[in-house]
Short mmCIF file of C-alpha atoms in Angstrom, two decimals:
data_model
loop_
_atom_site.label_atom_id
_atom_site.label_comp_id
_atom_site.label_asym_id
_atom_site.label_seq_id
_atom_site.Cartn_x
_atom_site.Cartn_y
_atom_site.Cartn_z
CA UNK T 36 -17.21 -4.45 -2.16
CA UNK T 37 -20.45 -3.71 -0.21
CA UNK T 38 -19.80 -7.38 1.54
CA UNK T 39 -15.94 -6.66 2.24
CA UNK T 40 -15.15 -6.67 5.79
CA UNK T 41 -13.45 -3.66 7.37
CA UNK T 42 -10.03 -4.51 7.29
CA UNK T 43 -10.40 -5.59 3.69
CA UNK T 44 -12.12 -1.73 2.99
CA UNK T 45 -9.22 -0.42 5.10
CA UNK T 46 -6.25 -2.17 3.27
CA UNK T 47 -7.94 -1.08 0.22
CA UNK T 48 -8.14 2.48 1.04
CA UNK T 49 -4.54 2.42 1.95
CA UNK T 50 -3.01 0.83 -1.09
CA UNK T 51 -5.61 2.86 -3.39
CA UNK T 52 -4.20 6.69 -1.11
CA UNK T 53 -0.26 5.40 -1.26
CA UNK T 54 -0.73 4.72 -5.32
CA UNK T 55 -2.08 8.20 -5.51
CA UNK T 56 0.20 9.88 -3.34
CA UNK T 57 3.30 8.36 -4.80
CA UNK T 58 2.31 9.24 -8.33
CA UNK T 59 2.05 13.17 -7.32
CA UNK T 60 4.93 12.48 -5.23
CA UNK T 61 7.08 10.97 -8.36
CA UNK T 62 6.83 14.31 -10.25
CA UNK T 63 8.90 16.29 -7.60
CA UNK T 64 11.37 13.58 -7.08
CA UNK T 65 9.75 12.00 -3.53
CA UNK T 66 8.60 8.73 -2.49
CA UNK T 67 6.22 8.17 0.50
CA UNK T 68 8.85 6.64 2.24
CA UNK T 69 10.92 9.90 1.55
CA UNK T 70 8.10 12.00 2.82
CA UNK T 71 8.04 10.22 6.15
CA UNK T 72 11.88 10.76 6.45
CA UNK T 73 11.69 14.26 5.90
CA UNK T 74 8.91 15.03 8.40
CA UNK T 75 10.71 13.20 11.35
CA UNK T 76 14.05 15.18 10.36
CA UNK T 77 11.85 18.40 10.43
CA UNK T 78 10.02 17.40 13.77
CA UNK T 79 13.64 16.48 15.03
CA UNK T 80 16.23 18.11 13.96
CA UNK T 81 19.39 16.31 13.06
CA UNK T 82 19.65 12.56 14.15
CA UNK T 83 21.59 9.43 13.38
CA UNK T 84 20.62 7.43 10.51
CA UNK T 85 19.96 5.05 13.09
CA UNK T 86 17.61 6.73 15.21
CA UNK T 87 15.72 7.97 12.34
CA UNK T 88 15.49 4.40 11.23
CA UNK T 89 14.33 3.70 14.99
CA UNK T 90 11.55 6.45 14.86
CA UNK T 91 10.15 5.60 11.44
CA UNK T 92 9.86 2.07 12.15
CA UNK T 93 11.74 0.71 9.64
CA UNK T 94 14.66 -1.29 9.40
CA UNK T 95 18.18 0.74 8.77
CA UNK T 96 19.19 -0.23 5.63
CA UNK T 97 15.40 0.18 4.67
CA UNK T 98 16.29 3.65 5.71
CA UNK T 99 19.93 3.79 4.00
CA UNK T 100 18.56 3.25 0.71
CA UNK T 101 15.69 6.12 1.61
CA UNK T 102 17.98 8.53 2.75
CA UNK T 103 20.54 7.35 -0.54
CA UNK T 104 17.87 8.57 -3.08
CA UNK T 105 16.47 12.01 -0.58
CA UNK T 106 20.16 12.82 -0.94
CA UNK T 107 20.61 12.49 -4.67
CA UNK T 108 18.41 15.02 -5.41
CA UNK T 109 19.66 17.36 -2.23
CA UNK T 110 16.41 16.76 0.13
CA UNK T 111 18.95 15.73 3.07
CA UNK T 112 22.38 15.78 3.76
CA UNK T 113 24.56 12.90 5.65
CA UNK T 114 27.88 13.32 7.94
CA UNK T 115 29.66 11.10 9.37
CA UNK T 116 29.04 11.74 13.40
CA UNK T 117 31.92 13.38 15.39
CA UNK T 118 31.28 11.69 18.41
CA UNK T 119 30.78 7.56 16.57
CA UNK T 120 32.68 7.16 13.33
CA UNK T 121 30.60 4.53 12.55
CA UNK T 122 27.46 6.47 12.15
CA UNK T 123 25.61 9.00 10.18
CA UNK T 124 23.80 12.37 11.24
CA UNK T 125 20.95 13.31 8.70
CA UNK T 126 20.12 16.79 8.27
CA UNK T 127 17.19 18.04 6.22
CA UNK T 128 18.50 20.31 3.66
CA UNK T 129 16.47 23.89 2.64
CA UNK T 130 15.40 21.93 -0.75
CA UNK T 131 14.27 18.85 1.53
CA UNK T 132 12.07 21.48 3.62
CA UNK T 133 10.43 23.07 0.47
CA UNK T 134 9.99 19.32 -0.82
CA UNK T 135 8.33 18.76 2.12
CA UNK T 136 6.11 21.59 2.15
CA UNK T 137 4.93 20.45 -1.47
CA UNK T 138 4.23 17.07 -0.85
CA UNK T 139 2.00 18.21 2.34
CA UNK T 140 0.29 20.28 -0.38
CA UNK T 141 -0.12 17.31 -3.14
CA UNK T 142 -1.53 15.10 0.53
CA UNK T 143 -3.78 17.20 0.60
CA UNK T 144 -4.98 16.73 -2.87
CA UNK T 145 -4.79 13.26 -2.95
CA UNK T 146 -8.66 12.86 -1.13
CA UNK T 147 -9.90 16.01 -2.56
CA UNK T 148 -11.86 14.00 -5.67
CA UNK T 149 -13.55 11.98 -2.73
CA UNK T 150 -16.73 12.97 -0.86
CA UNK T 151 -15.71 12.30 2.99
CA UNK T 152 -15.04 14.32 6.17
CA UNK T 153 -11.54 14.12 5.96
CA UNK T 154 -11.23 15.67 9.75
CA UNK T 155 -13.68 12.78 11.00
CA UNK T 156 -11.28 10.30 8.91
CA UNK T 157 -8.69 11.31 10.32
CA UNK T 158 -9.97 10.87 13.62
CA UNK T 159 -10.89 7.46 13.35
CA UNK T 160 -7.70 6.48 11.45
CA UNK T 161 -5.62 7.75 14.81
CA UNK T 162 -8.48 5.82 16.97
CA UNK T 163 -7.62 2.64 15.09
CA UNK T 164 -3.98 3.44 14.95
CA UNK T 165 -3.37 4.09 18.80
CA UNK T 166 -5.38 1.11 19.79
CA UNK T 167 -3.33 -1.18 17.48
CA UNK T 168 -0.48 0.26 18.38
CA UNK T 169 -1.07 0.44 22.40
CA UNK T 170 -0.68 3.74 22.48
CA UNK T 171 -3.29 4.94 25.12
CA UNK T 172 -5.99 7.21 23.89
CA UNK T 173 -5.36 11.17 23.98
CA UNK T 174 -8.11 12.83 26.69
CA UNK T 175 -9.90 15.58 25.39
CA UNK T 176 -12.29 17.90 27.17
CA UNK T 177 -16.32 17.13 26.90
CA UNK T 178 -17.15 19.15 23.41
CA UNK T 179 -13.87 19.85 22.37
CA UNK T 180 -13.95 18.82 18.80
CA UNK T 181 -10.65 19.88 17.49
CA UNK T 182 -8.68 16.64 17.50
CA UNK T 183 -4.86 16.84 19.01
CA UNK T 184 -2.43 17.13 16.50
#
């Protein structure tokens, strides 16, 4: 491991935090995928099935079969819209915001065992994120070290 490159350690890291997360995710009827859902429907409100496919960059029926199993066990709720028949608005349901508010929690937990400054990781995970992504860097003021949310 000590002779891993970065990306390797990275990709590691990730599938190593996802394995975690899912299994403390499993025992209140969530998947990762699930999670991400749920926090654009709380960010958003309501949206097409569509649009939240759009926003969580993944492909619609990737989505469909998300939202199938959130809805199964009453995290979200699905109508069909009154202004296109042909498409779905997704609402998160008061057991999908009390879902969501545990698996923040169990998050949390999942990097507890580990000795790291999870604010400083978190930092340079949105560093490497944004510039991937293109997404131009947030400015800060000189010696403000509370990163933007």
């Amino acid at each position: 491991m000590e002779r891993w490159p970065t990306t390797r350690l990275l990709s590691t890291a990730a599938r190593l935090v996802e394995i975690s997360w899912n299994e403390k995710l499993k025992n209140i009827g969530l998947t990762h995928a699930g999670v991400i859902a749920m926090e654009v429907l709380a960010a958003k409100g309501p949206i097409t099935q569509a649009a939240l496919a759009e926003v969580a960059r993944v492909k619609a029926q990737t989505m469909g079969t998300t939202l199938a199993r959130l809805e199964l066990h009453g995290h979200v709720s699905r109508q069909r819209s009154d202004s296109d028949r042909r498409s779905h608005v997704v609402t998160l349901t008061d057991a999908g915001s009390a879902a969501l508010a545990e698996a923040v929690r169990l998050e949390q937990d999942v990097l507890a065992p580990v000795e790291v400054d999870t604010a400083r990781l978190r930092e340079e995970l949105r560093t490497v994120v944004r510039g991937l992504a293109g997404i131009p860097a947030l400015d800060r003021p000189a010696g403000d070290s509370n990163p933007p949310a």
